[in-house]
Structures are given as structure tokens and as C-alpha cells.
Tab-separated table of N, CA, C and O in Angstrom:
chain	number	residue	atom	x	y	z
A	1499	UNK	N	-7.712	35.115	-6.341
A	1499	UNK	CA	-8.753	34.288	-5.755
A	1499	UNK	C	-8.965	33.002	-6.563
A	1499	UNK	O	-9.174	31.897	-6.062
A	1500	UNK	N	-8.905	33.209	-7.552
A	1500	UNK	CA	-9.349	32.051	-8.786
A	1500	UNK	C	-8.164	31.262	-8.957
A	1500	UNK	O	-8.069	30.179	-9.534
A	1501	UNK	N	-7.172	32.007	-8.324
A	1501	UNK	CA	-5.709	30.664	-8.008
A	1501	UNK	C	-5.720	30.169	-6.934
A	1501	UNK	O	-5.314	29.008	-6.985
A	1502	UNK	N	-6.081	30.596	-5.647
A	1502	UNK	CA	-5.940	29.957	-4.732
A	1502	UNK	C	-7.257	28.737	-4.341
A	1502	UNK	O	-7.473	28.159	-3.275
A	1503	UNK	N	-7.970	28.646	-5.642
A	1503	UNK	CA	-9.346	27.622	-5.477
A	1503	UNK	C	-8.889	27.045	-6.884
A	1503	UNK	O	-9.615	26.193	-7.396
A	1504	UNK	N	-8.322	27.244	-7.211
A	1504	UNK	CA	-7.324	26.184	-8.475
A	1504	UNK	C	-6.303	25.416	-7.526
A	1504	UNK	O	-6.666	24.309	-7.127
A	1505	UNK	N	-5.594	25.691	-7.297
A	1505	UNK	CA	-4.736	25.528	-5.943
A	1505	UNK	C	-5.189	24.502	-5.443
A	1505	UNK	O	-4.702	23.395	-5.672
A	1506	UNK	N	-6.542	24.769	-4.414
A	1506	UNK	CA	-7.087	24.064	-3.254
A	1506	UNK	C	-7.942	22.691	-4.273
A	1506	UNK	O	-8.098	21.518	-3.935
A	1507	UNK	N	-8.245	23.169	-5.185
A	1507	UNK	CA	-8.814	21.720	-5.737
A	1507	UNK	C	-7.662	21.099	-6.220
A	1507	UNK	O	-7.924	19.897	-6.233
A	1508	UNK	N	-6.177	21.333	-6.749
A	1508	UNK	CA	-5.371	20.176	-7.025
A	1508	UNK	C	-5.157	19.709	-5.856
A	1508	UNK	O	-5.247	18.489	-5.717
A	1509	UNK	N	-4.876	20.399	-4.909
A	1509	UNK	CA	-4.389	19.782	-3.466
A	1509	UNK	C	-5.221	19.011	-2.483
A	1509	UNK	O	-4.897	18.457	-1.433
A	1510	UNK	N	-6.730	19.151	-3.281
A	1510	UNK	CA	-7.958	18.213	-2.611
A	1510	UNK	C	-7.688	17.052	-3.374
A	1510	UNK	O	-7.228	16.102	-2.741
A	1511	UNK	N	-7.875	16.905	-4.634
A	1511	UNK	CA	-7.561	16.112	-5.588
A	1511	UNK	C	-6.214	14.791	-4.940
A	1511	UNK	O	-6.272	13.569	-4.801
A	1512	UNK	N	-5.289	15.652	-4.725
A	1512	UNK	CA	-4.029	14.991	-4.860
A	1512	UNK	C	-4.223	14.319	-3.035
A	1512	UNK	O	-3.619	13.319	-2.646
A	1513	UNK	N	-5.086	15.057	-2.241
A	1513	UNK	CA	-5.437	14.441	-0.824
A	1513	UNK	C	-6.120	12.979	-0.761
A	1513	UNK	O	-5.819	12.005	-0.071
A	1514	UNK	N	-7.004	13.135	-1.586
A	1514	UNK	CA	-7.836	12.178	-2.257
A	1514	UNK	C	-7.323	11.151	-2.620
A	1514	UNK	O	-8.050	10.198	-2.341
A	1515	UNK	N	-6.350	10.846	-3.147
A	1515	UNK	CA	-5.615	9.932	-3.508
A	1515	UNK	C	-4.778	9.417	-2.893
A	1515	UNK	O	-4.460	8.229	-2.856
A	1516	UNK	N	-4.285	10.458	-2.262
A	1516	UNK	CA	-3.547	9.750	-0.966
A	1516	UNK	C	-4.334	9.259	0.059
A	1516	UNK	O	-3.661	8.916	1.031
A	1517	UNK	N	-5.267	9.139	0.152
A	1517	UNK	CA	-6.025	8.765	1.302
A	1517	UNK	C	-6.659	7.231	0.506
A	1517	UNK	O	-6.825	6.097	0.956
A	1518	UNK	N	-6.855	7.732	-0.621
A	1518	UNK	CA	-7.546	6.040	-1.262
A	1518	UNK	C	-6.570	5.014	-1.348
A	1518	UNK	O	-6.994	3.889	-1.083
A	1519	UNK	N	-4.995	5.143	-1.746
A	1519	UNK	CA	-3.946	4.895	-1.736
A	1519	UNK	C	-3.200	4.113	0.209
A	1519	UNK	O	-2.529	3.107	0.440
A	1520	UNK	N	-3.771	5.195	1.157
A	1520	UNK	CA	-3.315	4.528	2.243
A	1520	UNK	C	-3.910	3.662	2.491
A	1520	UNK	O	-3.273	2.617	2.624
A	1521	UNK	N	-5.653	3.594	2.720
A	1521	UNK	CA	-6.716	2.860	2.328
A	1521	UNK	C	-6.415	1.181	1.772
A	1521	UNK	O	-6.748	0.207	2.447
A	1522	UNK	N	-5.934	1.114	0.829
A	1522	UNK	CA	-5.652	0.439	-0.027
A	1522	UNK	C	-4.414	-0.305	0.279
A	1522	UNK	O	-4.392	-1.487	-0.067
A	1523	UNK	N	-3.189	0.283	0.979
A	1523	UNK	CA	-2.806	-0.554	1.302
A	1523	UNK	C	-2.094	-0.716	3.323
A	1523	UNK	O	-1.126	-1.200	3.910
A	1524	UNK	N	-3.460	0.110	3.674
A	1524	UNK	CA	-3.746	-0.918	4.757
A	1524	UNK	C	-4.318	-1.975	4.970
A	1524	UNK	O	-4.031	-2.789	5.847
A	1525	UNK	N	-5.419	-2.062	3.953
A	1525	UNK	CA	-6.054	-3.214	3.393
A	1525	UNK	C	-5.148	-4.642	3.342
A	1525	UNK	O	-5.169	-5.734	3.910
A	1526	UNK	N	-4.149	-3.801	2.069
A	1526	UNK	CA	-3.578	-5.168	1.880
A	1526	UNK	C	-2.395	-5.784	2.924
A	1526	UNK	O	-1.962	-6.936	2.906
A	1527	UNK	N	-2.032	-4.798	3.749
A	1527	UNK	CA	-1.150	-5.044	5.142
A	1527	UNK	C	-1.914	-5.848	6.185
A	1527	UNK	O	-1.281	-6.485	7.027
A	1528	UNK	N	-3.423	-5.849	6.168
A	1528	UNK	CA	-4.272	-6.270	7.158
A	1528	UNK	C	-4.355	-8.087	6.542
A	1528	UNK	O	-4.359	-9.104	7.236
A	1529	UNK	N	-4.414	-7.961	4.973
A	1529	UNK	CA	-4.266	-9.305	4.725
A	1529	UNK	C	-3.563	-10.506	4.063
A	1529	UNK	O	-3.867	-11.549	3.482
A	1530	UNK	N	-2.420	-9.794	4.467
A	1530	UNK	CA	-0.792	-10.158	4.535
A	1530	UNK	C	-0.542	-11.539	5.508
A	1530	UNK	O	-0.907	-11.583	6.683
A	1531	UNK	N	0.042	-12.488	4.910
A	1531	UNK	CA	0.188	-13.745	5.603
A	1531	UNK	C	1.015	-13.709	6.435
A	1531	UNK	O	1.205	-14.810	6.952
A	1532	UNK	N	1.748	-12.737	6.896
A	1532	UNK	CA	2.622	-12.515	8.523
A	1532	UNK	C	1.807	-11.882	9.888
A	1532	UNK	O	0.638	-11.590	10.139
A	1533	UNK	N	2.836	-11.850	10.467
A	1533	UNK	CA	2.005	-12.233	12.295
A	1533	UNK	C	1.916	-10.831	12.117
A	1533	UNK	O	2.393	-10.144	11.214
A	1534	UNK	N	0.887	-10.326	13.616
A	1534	UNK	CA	0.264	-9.250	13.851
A	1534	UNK	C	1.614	-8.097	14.095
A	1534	UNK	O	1.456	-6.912	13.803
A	1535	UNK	N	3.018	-8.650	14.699
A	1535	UNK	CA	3.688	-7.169	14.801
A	1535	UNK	C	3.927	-6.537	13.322
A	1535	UNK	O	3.774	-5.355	13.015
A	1536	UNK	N	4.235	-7.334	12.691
A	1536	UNK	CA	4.853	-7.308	11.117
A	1536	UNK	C	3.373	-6.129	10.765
A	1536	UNK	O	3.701	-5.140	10.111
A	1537	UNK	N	2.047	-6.204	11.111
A	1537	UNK	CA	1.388	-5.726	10.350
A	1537	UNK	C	0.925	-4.440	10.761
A	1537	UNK	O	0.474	-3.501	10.106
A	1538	UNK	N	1.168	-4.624	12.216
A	1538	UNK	CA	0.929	-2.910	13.112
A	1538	UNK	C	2.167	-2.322	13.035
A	1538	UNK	O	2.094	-1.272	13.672
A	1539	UNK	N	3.370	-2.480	12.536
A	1539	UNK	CA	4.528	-2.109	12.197
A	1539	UNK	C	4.592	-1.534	11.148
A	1539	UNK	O	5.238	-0.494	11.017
A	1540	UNK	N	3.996	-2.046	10.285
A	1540	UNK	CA	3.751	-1.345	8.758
A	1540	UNK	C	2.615	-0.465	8.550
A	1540	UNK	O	2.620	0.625	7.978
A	1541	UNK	N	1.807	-0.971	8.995
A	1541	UNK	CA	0.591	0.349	9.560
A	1541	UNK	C	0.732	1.312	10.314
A	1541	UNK	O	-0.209	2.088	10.481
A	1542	UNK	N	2.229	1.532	11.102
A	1542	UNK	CA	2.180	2.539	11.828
A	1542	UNK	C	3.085	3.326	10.684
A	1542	UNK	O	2.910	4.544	10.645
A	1543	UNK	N	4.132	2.701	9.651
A	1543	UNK	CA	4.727	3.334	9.380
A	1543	UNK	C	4.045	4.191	8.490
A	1543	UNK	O	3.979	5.420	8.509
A	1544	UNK	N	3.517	3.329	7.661
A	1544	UNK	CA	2.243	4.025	6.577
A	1544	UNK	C	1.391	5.431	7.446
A	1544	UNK	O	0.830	6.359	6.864
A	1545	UNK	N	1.443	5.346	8.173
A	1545	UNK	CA	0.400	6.572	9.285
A	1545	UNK	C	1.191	7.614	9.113
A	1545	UNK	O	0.942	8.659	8.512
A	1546	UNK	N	2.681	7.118	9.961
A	1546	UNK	CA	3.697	8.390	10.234
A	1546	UNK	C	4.026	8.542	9.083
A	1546	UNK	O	3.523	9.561	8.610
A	1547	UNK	N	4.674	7.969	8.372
A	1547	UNK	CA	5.260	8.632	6.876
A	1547	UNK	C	4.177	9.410	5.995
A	1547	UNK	O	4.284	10.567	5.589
A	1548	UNK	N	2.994	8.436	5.761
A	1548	UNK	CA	2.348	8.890	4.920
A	1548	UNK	C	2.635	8.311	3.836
A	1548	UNK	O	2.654	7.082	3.911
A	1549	UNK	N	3.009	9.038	2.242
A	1549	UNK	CA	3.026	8.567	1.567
A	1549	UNK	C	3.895	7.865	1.133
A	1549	UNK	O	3.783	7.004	0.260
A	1550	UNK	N	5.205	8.308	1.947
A	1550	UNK	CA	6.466	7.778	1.585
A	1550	UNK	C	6.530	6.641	2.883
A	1550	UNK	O	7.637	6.164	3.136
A	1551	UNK	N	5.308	6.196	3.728
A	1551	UNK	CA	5.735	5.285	3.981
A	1551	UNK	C	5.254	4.217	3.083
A	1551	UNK	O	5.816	3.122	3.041
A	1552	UNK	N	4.236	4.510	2.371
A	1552	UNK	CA	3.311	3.541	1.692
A	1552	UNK	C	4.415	3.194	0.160
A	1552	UNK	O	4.326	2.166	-0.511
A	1553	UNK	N	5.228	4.142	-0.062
A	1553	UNK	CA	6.434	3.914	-0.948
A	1553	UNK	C	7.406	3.133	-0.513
A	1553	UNK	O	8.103	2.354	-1.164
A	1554	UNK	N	7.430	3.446	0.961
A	1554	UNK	CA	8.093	2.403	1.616
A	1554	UNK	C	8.305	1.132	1.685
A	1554	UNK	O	9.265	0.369	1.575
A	1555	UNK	N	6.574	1.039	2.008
A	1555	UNK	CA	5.688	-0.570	2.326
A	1555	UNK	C	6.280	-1.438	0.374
A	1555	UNK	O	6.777	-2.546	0.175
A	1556	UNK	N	6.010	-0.606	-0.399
A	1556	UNK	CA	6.234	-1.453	-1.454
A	1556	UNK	C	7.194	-1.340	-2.362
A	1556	UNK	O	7.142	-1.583	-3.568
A	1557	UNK	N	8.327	-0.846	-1.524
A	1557	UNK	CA	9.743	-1.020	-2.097
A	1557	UNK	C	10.563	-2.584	-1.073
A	1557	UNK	O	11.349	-3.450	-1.457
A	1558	UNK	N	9.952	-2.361	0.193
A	1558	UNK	CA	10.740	-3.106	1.205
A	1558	UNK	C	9.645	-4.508	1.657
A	1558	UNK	O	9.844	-5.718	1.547
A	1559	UNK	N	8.489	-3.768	2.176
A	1559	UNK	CA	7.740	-4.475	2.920
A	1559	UNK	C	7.072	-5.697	2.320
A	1559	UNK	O	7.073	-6.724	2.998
A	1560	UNK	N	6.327	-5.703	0.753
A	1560	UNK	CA	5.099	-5.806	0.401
A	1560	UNK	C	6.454	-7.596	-0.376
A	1560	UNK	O	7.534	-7.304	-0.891
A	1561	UNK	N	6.208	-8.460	-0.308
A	1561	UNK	CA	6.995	-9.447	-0.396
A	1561	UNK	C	6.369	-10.097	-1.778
A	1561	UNK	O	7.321	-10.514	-2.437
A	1562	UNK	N	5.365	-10.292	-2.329
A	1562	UNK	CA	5.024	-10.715	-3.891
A	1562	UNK	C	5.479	-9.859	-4.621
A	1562	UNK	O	5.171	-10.208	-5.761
A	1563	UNK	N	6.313	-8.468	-4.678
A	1563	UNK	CA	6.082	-7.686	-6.076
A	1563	UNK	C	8.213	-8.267	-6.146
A	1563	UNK	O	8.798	-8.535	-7.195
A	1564	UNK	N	8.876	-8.291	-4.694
A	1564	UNK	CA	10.383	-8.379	-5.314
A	1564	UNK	C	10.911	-9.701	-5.559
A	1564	UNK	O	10.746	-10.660	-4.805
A	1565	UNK	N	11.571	-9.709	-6.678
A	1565	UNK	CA	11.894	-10.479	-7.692
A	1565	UNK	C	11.004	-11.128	-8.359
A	1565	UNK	O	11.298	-12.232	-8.818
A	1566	UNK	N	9.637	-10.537	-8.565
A	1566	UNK	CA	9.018	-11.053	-9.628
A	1566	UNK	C	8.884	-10.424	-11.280
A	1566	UNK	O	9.317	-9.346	-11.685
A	1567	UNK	N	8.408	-11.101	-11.778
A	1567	UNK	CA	8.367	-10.282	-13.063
A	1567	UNK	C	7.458	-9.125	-13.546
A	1567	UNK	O	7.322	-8.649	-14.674
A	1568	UNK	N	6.795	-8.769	-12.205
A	1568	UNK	CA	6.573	-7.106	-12.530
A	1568	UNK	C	6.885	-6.031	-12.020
A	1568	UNK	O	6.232	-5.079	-11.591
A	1569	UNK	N	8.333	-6.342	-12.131
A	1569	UNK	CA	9.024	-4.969	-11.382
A	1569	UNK	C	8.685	-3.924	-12.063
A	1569	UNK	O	8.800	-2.909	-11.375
A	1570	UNK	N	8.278	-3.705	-13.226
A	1570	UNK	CA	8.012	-2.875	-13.787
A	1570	UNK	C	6.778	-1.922	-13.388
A	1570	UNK	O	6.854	-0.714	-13.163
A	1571	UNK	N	5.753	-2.636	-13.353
A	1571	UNK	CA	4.350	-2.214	-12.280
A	1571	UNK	C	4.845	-1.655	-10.822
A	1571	UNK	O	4.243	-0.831	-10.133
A	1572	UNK	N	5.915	-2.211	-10.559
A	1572	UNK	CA	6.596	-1.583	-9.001
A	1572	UNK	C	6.914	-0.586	-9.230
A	1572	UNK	O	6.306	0.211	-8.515
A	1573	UNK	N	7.859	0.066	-10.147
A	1573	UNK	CA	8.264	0.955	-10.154
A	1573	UNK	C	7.581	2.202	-10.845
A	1573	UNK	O	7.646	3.413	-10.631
A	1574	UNK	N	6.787	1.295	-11.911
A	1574	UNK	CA	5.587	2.648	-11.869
A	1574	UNK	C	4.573	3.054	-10.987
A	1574	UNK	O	4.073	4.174	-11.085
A	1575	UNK	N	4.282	2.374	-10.271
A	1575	UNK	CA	3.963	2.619	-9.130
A	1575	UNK	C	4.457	3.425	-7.760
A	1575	UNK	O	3.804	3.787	-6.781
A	1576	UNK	N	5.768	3.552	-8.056
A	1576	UNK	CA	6.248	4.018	-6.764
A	1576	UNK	C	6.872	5.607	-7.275
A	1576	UNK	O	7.347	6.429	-6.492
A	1577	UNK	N	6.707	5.842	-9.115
A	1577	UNK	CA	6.774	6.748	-9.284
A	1577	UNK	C	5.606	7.736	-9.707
A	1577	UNK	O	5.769	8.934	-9.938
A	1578	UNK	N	4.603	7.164	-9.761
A	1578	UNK	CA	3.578	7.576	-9.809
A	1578	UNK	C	3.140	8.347	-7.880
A	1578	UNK	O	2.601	9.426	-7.629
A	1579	UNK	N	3.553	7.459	-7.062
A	1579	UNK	CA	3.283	8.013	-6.152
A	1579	UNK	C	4.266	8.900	-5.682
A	1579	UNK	O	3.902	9.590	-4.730
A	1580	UNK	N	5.616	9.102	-6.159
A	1580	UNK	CA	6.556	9.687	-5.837
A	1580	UNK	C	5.714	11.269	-6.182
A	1580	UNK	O	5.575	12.222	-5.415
A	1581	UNK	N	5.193	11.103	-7.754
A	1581	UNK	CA	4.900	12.183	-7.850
A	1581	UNK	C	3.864	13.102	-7.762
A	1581	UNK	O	3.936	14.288	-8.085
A	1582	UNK	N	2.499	12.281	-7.130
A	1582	UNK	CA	1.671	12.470	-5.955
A	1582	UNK	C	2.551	13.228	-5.017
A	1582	UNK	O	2.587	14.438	-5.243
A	1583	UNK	N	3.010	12.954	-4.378
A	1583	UNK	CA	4.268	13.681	-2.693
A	1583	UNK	C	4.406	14.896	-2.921
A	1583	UNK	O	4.011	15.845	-2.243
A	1584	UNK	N	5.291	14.889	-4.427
A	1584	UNK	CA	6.173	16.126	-4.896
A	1584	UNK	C	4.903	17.145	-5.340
A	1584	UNK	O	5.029	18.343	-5.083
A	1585	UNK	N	3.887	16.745	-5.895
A	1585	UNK	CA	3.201	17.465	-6.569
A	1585	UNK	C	2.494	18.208	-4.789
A	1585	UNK	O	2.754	19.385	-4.537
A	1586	UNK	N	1.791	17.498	-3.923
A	1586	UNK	CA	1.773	17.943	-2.869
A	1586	UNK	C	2.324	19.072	-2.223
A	1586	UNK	O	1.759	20.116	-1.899
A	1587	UNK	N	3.796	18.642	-2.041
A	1587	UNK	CA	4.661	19.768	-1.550
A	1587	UNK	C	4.590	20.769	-2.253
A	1587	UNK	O	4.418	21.768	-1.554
A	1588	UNK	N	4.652	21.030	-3.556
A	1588	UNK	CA	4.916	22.094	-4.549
A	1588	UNK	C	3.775	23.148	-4.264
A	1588	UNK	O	3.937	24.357	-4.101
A	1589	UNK	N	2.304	22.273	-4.231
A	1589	UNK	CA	1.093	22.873	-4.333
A	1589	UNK	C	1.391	23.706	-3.433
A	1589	UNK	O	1.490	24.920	-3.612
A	1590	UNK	N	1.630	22.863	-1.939
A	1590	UNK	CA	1.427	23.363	-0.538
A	1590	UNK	C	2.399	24.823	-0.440
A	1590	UNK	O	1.970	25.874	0.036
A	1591	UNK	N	3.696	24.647	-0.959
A	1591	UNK	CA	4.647	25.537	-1.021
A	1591	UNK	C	4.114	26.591	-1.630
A	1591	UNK	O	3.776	27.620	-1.046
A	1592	UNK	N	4.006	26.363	-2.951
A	1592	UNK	CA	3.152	27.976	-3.796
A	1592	UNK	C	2.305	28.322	-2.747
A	1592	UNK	O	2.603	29.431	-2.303
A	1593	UNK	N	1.191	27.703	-2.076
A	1593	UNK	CA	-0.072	28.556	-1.415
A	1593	UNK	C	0.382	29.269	-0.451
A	1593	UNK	O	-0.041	30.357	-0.057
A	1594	UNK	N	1.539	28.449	0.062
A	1594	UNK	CA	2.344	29.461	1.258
A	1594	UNK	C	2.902	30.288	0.715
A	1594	UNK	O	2.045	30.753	-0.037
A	1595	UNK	N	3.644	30.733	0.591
A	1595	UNK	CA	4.791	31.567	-0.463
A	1595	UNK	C	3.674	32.436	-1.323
A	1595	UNK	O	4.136	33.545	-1.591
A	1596	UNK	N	2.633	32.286	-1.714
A	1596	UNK	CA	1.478	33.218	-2.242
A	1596	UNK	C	0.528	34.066	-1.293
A	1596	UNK	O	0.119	35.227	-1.306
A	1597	UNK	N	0.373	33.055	-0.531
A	1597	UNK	CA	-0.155	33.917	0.882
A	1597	UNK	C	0.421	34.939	1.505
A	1597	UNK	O	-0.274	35.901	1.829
A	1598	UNK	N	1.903	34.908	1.801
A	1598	UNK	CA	2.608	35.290	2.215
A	1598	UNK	C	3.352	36.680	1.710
A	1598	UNK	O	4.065	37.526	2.248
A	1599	UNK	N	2.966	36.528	0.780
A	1599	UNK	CA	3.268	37.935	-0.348
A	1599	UNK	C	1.703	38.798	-0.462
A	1599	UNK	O	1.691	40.016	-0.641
A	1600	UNK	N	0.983	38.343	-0.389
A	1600	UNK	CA	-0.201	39.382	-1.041
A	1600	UNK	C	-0.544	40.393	-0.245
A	1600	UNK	O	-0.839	40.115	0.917
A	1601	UNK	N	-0.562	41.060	-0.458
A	1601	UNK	CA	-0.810	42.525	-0.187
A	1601	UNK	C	-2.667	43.317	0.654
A	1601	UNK	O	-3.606	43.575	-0.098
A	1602	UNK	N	-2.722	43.445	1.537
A	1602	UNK	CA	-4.006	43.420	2.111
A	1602	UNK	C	-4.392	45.131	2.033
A	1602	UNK	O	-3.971	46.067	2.713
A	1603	UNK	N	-5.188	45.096	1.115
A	1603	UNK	CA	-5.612	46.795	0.781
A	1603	UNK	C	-6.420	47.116	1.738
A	1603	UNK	O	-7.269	46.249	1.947
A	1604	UNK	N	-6.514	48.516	2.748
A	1604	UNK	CA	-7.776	48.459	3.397
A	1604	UNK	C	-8.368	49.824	3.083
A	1604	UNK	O	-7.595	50.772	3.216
A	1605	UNK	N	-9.253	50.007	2.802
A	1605	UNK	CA	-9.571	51.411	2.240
A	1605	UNK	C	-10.851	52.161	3.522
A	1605	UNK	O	-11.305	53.292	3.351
């Protein structure tokens, strides 16, 4: 019991962030100096992908960070969120795979 509410708070936690994170850069897609398809295009992808579209948006999309001199901030950034995703899946996987095994006593 006391794992599966360890569990549910990293995976609230790690929701949380992804949601402040999409937030954030729908924001900055909304005030992006290109025309309106360019920006409901990237907002849709960010929706459907999720996080890896928002990894997406700022590997490909996001046009001030490539070839400037903080690629470095890019890429910690995109591994920082990489590992937001992974940490996600993992959580999500154990709770399944734990659920799925436990044993229901009925007396």
C-alpha cells in the first residue's frame, strides 16, 4: 500500500511537470513570430505527442535556441525532459506489472 502511494505521488509529481512544461511552451508557440498554421501545427503536435512533442518543438521547431550559443541549455533541456518521459513510463510500468501480480486474499 505504502508503494503504490509512493508510486502515485512520483507519477503526480512527474504529471505536474509535464503539464507546467506543455503550458509553457504553448505559451511560447502562441508568441512566436510565424503565421497561425506554423502555430496550430505545433500545438497540435505538442497535444498528440505530449512530451516528446514538446522535445520535439525544441529540437526542430523553436528557431532562437539552433545555432546559437546555448546549445548547451538545449540539450539540457531536452534531457532533462527526456528523463521526465522515461521516468513516467517506468513509474507507470511498475504500477502495472505490481498490480498485476498481487495476490487478493479473501477470508
Amino acid at each position: 500500500m505504502a508503494t503504490e502511494i509512493f508510486l502515485f505521488g512520483i507519477l503526480l509529481i512527474a504529471l505536474i511537470l509535464n503539464l507546467a512544461l506543455f503550458l509553457a511552451t504553448i505559451a511560447e508557440i502562441l508568441q512566436a513570430k510565424n503565421d497561425g498554421t506554423w502555430k496550430i501545427l505545433w500545438a497540435l503536435v505538442c497535444f498528440v505527442l505530449g512530451i516528446f512533442g514538446i522535445i520535439l518543438y525544441l529540437l526542430i521547431g523553436r528557431k532562437d535556441l539552433q545555432g546559437n550559443k546555448i546549445g548547451f541549455i538545449k540539450w539540457l533541456l531536452i534531457g532533462s525532459l527526456l528523463f521526465i518521459a522515461l521516468l513516467m513510463v517506468f513509474f507507470v510500468l511498475t504500477f502495472v506489472i505490481s498490480s498485476g501480480t498481487a495476490e487478493v486474499r479473501t477470508y
